mmCIF file of C-alpha atoms in Angstrom:
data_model
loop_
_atom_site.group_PDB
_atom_site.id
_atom_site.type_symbol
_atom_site.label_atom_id
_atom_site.label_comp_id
_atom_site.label_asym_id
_atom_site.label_seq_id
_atom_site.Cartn_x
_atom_site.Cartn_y
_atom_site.Cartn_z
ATOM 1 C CA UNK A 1 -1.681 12.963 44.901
ATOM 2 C CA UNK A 2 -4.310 13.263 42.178
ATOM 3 C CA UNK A 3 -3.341 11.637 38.995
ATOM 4 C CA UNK A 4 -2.953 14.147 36.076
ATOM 5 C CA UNK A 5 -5.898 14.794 33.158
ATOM 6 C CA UNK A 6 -4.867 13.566 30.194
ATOM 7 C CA UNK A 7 -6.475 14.061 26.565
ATOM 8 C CA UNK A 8 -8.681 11.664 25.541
ATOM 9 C CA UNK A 9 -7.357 10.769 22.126
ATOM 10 C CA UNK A 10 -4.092 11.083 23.807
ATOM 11 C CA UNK A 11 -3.128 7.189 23.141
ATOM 12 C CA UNK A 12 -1.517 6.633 19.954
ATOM 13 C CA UNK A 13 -4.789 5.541 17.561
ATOM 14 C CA UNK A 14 -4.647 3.071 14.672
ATOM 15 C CA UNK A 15 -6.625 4.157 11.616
ATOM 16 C CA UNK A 16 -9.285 1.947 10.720
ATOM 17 C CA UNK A 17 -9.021 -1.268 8.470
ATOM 18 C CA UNK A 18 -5.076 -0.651 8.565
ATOM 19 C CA UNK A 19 -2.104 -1.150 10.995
ATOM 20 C CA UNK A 20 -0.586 2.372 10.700
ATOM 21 C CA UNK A 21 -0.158 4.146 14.017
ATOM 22 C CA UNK A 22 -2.013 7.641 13.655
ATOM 23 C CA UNK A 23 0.515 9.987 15.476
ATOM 24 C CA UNK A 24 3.266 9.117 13.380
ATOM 25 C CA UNK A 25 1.356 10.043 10.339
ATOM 26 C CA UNK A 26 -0.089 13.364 11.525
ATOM 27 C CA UNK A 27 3.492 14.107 13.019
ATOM 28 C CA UNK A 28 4.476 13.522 9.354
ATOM 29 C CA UNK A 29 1.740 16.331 7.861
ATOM 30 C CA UNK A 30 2.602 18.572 10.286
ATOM 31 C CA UNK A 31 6.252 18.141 9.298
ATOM 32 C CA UNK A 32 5.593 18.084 5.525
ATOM 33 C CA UNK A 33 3.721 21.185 6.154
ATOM 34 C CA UNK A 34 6.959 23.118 7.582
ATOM 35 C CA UNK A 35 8.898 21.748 4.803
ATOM 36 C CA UNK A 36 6.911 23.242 2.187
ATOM 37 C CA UNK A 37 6.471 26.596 4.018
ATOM 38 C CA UNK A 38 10.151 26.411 4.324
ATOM 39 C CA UNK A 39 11.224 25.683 0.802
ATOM 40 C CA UNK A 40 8.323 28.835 -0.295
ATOM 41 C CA UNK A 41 9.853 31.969 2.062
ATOM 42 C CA UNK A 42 13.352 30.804 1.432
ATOM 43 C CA UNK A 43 13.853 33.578 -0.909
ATOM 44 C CA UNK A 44 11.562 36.003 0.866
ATOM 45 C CA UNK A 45 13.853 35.470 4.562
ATOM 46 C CA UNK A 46 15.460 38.591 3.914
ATOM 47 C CA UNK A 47 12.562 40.565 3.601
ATOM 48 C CA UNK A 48 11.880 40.877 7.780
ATOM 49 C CA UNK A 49 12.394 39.462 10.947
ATOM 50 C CA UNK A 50 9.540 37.767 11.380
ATOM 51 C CA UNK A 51 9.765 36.252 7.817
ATOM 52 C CA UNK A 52 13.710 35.211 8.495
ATOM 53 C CA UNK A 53 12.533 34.270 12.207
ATOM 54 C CA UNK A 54 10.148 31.845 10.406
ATOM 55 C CA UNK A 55 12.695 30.349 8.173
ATOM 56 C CA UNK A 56 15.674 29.526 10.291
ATOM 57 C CA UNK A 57 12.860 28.264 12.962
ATOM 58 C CA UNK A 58 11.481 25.753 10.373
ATOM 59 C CA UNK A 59 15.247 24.622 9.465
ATOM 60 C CA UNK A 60 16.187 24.277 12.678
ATOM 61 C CA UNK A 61 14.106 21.052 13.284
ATOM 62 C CA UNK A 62 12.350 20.065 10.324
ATOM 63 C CA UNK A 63 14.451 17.496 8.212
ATOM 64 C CA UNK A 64 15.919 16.161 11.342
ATOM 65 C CA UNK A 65 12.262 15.299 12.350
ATOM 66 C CA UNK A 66 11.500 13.822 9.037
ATOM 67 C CA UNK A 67 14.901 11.781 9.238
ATOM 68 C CA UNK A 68 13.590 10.275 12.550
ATOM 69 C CA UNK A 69 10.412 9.478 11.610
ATOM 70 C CA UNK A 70 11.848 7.665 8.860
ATOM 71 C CA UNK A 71 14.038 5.643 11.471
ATOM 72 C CA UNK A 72 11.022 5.156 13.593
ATOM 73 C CA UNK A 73 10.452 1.751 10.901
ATOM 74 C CA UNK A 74 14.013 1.164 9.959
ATOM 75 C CA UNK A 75 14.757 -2.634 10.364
ATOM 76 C CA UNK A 76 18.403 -3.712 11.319
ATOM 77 C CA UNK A 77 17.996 -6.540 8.955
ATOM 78 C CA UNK A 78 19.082 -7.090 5.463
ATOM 79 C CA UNK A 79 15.885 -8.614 3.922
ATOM 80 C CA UNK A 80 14.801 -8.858 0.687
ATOM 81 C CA UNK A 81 11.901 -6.098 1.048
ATOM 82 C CA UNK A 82 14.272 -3.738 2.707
ATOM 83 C CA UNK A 83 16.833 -4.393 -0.211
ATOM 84 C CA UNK A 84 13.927 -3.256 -2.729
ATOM 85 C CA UNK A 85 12.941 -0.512 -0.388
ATOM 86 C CA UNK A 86 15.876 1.159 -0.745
ATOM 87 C CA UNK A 87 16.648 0.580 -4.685
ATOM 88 C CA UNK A 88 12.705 1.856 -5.002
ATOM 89 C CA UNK A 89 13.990 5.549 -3.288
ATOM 90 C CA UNK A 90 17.146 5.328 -5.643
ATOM 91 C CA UNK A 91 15.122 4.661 -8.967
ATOM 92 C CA UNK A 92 12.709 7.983 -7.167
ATOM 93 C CA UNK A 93 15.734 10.224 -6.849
ATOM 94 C CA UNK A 94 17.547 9.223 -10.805
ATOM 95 C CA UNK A 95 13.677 9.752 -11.945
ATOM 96 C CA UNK A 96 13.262 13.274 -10.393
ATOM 97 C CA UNK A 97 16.819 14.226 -11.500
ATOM 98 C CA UNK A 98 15.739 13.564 -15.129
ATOM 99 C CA UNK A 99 12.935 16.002 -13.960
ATOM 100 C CA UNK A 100 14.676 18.914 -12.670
ATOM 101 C CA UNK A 101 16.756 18.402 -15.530
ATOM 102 C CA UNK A 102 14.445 18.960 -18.186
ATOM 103 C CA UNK A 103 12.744 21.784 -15.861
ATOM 104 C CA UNK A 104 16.305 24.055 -15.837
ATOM 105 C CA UNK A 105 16.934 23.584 -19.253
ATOM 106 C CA UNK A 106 13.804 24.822 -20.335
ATOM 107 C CA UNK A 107 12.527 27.079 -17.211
ATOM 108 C CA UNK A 108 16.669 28.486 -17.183
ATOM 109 C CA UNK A 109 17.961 27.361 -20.302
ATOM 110 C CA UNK A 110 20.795 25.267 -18.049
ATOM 111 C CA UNK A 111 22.208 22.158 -19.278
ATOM 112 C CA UNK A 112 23.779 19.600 -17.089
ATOM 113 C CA UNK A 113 26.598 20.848 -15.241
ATOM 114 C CA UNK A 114 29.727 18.402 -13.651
ATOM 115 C CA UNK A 115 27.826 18.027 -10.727
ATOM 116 C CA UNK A 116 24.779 16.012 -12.502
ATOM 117 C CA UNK A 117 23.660 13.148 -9.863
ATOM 118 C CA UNK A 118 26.804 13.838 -7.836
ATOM 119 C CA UNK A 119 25.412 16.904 -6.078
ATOM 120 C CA UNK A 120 21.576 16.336 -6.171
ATOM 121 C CA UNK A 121 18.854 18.653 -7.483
ATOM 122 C CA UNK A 122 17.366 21.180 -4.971
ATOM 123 C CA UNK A 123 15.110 18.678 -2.528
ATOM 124 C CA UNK A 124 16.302 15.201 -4.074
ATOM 125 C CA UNK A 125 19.202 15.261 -1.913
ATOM 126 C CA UNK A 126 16.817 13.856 1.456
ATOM 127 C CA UNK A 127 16.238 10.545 -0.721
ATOM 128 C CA UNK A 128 19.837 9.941 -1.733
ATOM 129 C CA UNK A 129 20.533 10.738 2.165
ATOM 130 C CA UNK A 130 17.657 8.297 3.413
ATOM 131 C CA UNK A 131 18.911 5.409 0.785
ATOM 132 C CA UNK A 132 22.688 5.627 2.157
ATOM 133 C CA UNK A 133 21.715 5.435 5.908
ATOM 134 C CA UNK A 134 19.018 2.766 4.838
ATOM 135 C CA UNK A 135 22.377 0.642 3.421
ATOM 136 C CA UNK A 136 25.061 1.359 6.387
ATOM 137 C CA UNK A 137 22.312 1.243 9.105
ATOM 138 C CA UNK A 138 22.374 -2.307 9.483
ATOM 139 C CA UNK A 139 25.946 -1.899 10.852
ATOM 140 C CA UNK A 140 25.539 1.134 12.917
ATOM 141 C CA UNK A 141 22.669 -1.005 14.757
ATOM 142 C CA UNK A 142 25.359 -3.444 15.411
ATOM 143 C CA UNK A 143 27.198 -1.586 17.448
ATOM 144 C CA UNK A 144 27.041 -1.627 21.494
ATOM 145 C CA UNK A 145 26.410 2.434 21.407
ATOM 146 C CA UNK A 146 24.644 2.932 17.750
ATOM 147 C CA UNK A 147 23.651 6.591 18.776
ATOM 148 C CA UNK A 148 26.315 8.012 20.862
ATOM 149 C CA UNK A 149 28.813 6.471 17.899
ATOM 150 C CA UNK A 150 26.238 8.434 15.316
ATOM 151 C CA UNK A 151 26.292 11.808 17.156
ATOM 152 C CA UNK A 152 30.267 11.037 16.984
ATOM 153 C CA UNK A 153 30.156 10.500 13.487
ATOM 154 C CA UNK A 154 28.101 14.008 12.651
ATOM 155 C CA UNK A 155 30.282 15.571 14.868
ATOM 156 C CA UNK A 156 33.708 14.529 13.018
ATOM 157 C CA UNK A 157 32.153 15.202 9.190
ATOM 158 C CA UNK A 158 32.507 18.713 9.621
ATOM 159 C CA UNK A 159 36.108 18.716 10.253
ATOM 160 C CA UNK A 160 36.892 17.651 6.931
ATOM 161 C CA UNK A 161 36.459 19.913 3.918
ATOM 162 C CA UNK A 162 36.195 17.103 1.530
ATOM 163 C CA UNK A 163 32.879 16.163 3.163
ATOM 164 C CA UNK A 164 29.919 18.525 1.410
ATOM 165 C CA UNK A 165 27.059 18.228 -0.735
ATOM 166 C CA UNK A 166 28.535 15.331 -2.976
ATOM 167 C CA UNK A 167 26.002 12.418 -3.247
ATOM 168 C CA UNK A 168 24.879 14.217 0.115
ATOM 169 C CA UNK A 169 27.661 12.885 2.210
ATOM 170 C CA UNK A 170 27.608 15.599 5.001
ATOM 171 C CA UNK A 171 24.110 15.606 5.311
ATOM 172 C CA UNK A 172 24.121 11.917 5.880
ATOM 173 C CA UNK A 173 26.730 12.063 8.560
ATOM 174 C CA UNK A 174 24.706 14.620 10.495
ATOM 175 C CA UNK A 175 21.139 13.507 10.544
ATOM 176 C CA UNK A 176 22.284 10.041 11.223
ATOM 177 C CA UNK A 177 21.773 10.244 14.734
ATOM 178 C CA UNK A 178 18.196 11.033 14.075
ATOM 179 C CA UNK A 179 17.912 7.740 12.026
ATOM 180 C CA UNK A 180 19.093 6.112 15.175
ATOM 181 C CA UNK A 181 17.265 8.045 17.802
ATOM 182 C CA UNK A 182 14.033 6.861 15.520
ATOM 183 C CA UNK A 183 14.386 3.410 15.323
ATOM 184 C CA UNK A 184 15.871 3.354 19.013
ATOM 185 C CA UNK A 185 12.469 5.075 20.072
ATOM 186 C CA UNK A 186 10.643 1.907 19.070
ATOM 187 C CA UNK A 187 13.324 -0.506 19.497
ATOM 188 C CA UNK A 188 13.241 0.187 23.588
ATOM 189 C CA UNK A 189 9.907 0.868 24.227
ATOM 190 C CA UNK A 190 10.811 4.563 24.522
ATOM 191 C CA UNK A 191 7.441 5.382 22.292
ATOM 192 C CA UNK A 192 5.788 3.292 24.169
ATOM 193 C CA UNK A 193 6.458 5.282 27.589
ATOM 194 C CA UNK A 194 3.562 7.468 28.815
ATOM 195 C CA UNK A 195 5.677 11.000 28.112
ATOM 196 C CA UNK A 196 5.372 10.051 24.776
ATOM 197 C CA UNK A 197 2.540 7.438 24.025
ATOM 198 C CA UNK A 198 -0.040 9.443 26.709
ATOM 199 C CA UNK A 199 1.180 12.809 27.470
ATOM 200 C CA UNK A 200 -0.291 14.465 29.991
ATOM 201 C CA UNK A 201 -1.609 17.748 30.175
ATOM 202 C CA UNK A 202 1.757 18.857 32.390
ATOM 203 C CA UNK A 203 3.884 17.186 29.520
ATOM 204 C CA UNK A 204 2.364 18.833 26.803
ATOM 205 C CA UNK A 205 2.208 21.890 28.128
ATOM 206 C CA UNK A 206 5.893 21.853 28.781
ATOM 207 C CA UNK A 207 6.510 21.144 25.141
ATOM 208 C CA UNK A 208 4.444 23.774 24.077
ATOM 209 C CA UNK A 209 6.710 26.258 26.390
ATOM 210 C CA UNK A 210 9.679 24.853 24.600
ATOM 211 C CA UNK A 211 8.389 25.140 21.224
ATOM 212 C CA UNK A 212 7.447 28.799 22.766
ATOM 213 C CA UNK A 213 10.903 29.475 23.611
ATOM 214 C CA UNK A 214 12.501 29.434 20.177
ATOM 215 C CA UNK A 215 9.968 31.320 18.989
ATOM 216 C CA UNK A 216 10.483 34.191 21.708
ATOM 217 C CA UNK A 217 14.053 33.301 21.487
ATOM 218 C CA UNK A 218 14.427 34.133 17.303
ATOM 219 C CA UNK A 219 11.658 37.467 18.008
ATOM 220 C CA UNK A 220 14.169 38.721 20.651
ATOM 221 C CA UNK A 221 16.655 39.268 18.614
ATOM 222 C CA UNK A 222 15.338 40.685 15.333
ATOM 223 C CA UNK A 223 18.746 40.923 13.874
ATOM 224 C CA UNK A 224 19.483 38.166 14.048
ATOM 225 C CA UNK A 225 20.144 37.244 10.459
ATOM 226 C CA UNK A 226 22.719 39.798 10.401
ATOM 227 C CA UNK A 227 24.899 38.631 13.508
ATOM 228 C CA UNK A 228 24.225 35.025 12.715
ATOM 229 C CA UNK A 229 23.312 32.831 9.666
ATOM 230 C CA UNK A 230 22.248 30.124 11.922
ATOM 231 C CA UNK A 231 20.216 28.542 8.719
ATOM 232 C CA UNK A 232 23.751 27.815 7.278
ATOM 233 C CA UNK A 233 24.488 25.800 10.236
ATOM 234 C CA UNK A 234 21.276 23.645 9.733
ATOM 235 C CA UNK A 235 21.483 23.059 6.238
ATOM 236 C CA UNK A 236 23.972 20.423 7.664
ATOM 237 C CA UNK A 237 26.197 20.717 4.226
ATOM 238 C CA UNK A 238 29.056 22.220 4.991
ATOM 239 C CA UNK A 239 32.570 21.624 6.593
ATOM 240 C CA UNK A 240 33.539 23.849 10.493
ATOM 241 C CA UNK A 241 35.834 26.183 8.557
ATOM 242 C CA UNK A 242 33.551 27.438 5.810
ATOM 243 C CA UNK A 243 30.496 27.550 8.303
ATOM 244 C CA UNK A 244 33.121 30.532 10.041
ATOM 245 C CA UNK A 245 34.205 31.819 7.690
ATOM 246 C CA UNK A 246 30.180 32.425 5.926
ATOM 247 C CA UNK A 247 28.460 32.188 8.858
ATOM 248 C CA UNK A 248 30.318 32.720 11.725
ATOM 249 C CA UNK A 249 28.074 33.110 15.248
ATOM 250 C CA UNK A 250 28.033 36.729 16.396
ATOM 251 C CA UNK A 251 31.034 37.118 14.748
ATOM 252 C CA UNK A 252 33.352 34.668 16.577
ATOM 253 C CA UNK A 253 35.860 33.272 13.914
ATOM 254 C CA UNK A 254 38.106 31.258 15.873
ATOM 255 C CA UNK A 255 42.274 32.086 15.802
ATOM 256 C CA UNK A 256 43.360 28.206 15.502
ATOM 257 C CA UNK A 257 42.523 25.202 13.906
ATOM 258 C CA UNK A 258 42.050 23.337 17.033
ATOM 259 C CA UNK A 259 39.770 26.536 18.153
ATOM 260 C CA UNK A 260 37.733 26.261 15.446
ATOM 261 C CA UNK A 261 37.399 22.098 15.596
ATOM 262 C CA UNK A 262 36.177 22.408 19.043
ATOM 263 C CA UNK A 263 33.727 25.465 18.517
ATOM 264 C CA UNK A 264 32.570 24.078 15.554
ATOM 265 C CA UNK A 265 31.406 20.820 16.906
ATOM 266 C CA UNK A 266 30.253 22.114 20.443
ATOM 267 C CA UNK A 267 28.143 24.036 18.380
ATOM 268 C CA UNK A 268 27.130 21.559 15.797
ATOM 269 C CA UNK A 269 26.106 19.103 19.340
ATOM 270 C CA UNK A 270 23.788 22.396 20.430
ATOM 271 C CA UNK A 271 22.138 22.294 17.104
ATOM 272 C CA UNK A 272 21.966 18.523 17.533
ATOM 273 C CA UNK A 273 20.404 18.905 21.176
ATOM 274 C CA UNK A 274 17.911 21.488 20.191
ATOM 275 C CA UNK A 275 16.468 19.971 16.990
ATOM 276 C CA UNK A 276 15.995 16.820 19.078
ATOM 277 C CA UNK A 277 14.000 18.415 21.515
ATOM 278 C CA UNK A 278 11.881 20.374 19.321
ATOM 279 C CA UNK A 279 11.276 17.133 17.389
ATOM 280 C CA UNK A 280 10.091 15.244 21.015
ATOM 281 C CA UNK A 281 7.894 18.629 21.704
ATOM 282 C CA UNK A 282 6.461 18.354 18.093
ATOM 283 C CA UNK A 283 5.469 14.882 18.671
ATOM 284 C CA UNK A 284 3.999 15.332 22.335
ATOM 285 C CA UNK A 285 1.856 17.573 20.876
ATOM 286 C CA UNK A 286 1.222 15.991 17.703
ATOM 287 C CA UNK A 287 -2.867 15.002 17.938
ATOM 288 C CA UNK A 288 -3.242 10.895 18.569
ATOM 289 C CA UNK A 289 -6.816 10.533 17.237
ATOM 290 C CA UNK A 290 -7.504 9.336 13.584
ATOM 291 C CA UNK A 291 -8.795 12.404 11.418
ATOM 292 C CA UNK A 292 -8.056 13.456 7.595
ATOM 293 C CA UNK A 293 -4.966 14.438 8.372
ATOM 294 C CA UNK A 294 -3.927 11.245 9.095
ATOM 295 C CA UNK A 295 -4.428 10.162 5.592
ATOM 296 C CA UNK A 296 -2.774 13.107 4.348
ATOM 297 C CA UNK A 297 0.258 12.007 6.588
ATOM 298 C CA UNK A 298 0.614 8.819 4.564
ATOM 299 C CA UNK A 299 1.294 10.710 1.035
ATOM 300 C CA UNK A 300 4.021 12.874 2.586
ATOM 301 C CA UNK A 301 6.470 11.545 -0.313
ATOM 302 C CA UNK A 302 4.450 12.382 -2.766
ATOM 303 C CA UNK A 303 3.893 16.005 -1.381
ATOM 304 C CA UNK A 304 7.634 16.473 -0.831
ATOM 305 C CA UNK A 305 8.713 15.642 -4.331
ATOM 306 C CA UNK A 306 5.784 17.467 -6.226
ATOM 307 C CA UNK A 307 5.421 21.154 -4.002
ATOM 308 C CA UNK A 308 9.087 21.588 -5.426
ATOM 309 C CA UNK A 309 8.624 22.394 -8.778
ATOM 310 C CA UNK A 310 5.286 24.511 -7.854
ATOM 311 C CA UNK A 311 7.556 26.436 -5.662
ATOM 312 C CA UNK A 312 10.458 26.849 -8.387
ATOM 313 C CA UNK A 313 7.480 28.277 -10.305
ATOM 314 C CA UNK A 314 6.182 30.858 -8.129
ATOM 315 C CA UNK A 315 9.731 32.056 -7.299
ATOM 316 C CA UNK A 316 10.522 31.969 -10.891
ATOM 317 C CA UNK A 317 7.370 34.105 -11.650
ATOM 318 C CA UNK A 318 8.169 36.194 -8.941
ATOM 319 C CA UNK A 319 5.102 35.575 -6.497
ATOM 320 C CA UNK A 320 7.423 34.428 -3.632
ATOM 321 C CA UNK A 321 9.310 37.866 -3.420
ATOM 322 C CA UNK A 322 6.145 40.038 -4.471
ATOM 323 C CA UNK A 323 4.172 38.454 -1.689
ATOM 324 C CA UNK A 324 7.400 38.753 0.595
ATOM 325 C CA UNK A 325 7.931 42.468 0.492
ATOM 326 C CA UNK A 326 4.171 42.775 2.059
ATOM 327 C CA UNK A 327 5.797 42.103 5.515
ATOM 328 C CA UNK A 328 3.900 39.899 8.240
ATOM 329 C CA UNK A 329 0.246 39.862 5.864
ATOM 330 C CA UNK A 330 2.742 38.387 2.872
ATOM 331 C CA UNK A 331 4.177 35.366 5.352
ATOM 332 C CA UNK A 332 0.913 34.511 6.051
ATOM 333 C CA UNK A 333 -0.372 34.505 2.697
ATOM 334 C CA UNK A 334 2.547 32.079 1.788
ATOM 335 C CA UNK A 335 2.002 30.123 4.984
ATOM 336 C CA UNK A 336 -1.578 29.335 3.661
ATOM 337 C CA UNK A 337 -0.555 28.639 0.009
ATOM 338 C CA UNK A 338 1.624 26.688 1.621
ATOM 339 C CA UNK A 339 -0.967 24.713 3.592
ATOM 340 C CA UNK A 340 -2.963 24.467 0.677
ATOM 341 C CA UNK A 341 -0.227 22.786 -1.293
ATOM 342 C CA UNK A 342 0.362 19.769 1.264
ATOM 343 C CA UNK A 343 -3.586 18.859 1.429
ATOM 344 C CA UNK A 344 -3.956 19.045 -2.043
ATOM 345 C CA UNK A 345 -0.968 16.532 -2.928
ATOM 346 C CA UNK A 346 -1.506 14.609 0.140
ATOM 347 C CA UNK A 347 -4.653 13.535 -1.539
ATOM 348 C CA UNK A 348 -5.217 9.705 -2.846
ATOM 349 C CA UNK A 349 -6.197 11.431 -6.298
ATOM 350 C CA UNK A 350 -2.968 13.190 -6.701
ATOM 351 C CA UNK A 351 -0.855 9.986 -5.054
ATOM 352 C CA UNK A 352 -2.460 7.858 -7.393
ATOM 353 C CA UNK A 353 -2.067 9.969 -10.571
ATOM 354 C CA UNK A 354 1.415 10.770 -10.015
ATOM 355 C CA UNK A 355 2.527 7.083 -8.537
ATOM 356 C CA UNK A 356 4.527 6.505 -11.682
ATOM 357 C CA UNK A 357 6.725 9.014 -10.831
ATOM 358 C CA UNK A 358 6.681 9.025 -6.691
ATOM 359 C CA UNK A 359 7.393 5.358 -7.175
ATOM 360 C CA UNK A 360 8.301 3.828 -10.343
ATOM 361 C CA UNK A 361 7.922 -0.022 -10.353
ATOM 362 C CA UNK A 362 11.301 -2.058 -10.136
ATOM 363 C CA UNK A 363 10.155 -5.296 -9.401
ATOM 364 C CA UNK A 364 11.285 -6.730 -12.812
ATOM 365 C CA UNK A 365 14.886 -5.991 -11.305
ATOM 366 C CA UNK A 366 14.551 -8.287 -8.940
ATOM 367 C CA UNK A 367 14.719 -12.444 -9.015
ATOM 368 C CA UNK A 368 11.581 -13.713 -6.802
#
């Protein structure tokens, strides 16, 4: 049997005059891209199908993607650099607080409510969320089954209420198997397998049909929004017996508590399933060669913290829902501003002018 064609900058590629593997940098562009088109229709998803289609698409993989790439380089071990690491995203977060602060008391007039760094500003809550499973993944690694006992873990937080948006405890809980699929992907030679480190032209094109699928899948059923608010399932927040009672799937609101325990995480393990497999399809056919957007994939922190408040600005002003109420033309005009926002804050200018406040130094806290 003939061996299969494959691409030929279909092996991972490390960038020149640096030890950074290029597909996990473009895989984080492409990501950082969704993100930002995400955050920019997310008051416009009511204005269409294919504008809502869009939206719940985007949230149905995106941050779980991001959360694994992160775990791709998680270390099990408690060094001194991973200790700093993690205090570095921590001084980020308290920084940008202070920021979104000052920007709704004088863009809103809002002062700080009760929830003030308990419940986390708009977008800040992914680095409070990457800090905590930084600090308990050392003992989830530990474990004989770290990702079967993580997927257990995400499945249980939503059957408690008290488990929500505080110091993004629910979100935690649920992406955590992501963290572990990540660093499990490198810590077994699992990137390292051809599907993955040389996909073939068969491979890819099967995760193209898959990525294909939830798009036919979300155009197929154009009201969908009204028979279910699948985003509120993926905003991974929320506890099994609000998600019914808001957002209950075709309207199924189970009779029982043990009814809606069960439902609620056989559909939360679904969820679970799919954004995993859209995440392996993004990365199959993520380019492996070195280009410019593998240096934009290297600022992606930067980009995520500073396309929020240009967002809050053009929803404020009312560009967002202007543009939205254009139908199909007005998505893709946001899709391109949206474009045009990653590139220009993935750039080493804008990473270098706003390092102060992407990462603040800390070092003084630290004994040498």
């Amino acid at each position: 049997m003939a061996a299969e064609t494959t691409y030929n900058d279909s092996a991972p590629q490390k960038p020149r005059g640096g030890s950074r593997i290029a597909l996990w940098d473009n895989a984080r562009f492409l990501l950082i891209v969704l993100v930002v088109i995400g955050h920019l229709i997310g008051t416009a998803r009511d204005d269409g199908a294919a504008v809502y289609g869009v939206y719940a698409g985007i949230y149905l993989f995106h941050m779980p993607a991001m959360i694994l790439l992160s775990g791709v380089f998680a270390k099990p071990e408690v060094t001194t650099k991973a200790v700093i690491s993690t205090a570095q995203l921590l001084a980020t977060w308290l920084v940008w607080e202070g920021i979104w602060f000052v920007l709704n008391l004088f863009g809103d007039g809002e002062g700080p409510g009760q929830g003030l760094l308990i419940s986390q500003a708009w977008t800040l809550w992914f680095l409070v969320s990457l800090a905590t499973m930084r600090i308990i993944f050392p003992y989830i690694a530990r474990l004989r089954y770290p990702l079967t006992t993580s997927v257990v873990i995400a499945l249980l937080a939503g059957v408690s209420p008290t488990i929500g948006a505080e110091f993004s405890a629910s979100r935690t809980l649920c992406l955590l198997p992501f963290f572990v699929l990540g660093w499990q992907l490198r810590e077994r030679g699992w990137s390292e397998q051809p599907w993955l480190a040389r996909p073939t032209m068969r491979v890819r094109a099967m995760a193209w049909a898959g990525i294909a699928a939830v798009v036919v899948a979300f155009f197929a059923l154009p009201d969908l929004r009204n028979q279910w608010d699948v985003r509120a399932w993926t905003l991974w927040k929320d506890h099994y017996g609000e998600l019914f009672a808001n957002a209950a799937p075709f309207g199924f609101v189970p009779e029982d508590l043990g009814t809606m325990i069960a439902s609620g995480m056989v559909i939360r393990l679904a969820l679970l399933m799919i954004a995993a497999g859209l995440t392996l399809a993004l990365l199959i056919v993520t380019p492996r060669g070195t280009s410019r957007m593998t240096a934009w994939g290297a600022q992606t922190l930067t980009v995520y913290l500073l396309h929020a408040p240009v967002v809050w600005a053009l929803r404020k002003f009312g560009v967002v829902d202007a543009l939205g109420e254009w139908g199909i033309w007005g998505l893709a005009i946001l899709v391109a501003i949206s474009v045009v926002i990653a590139i220009v804050f993935s750039t080493r200018t804008i990473a270098r002018l706003f390092r102060p406040l992407t990462t603040p130094r800390i070092d003084w806290l630290f004994t040498r």
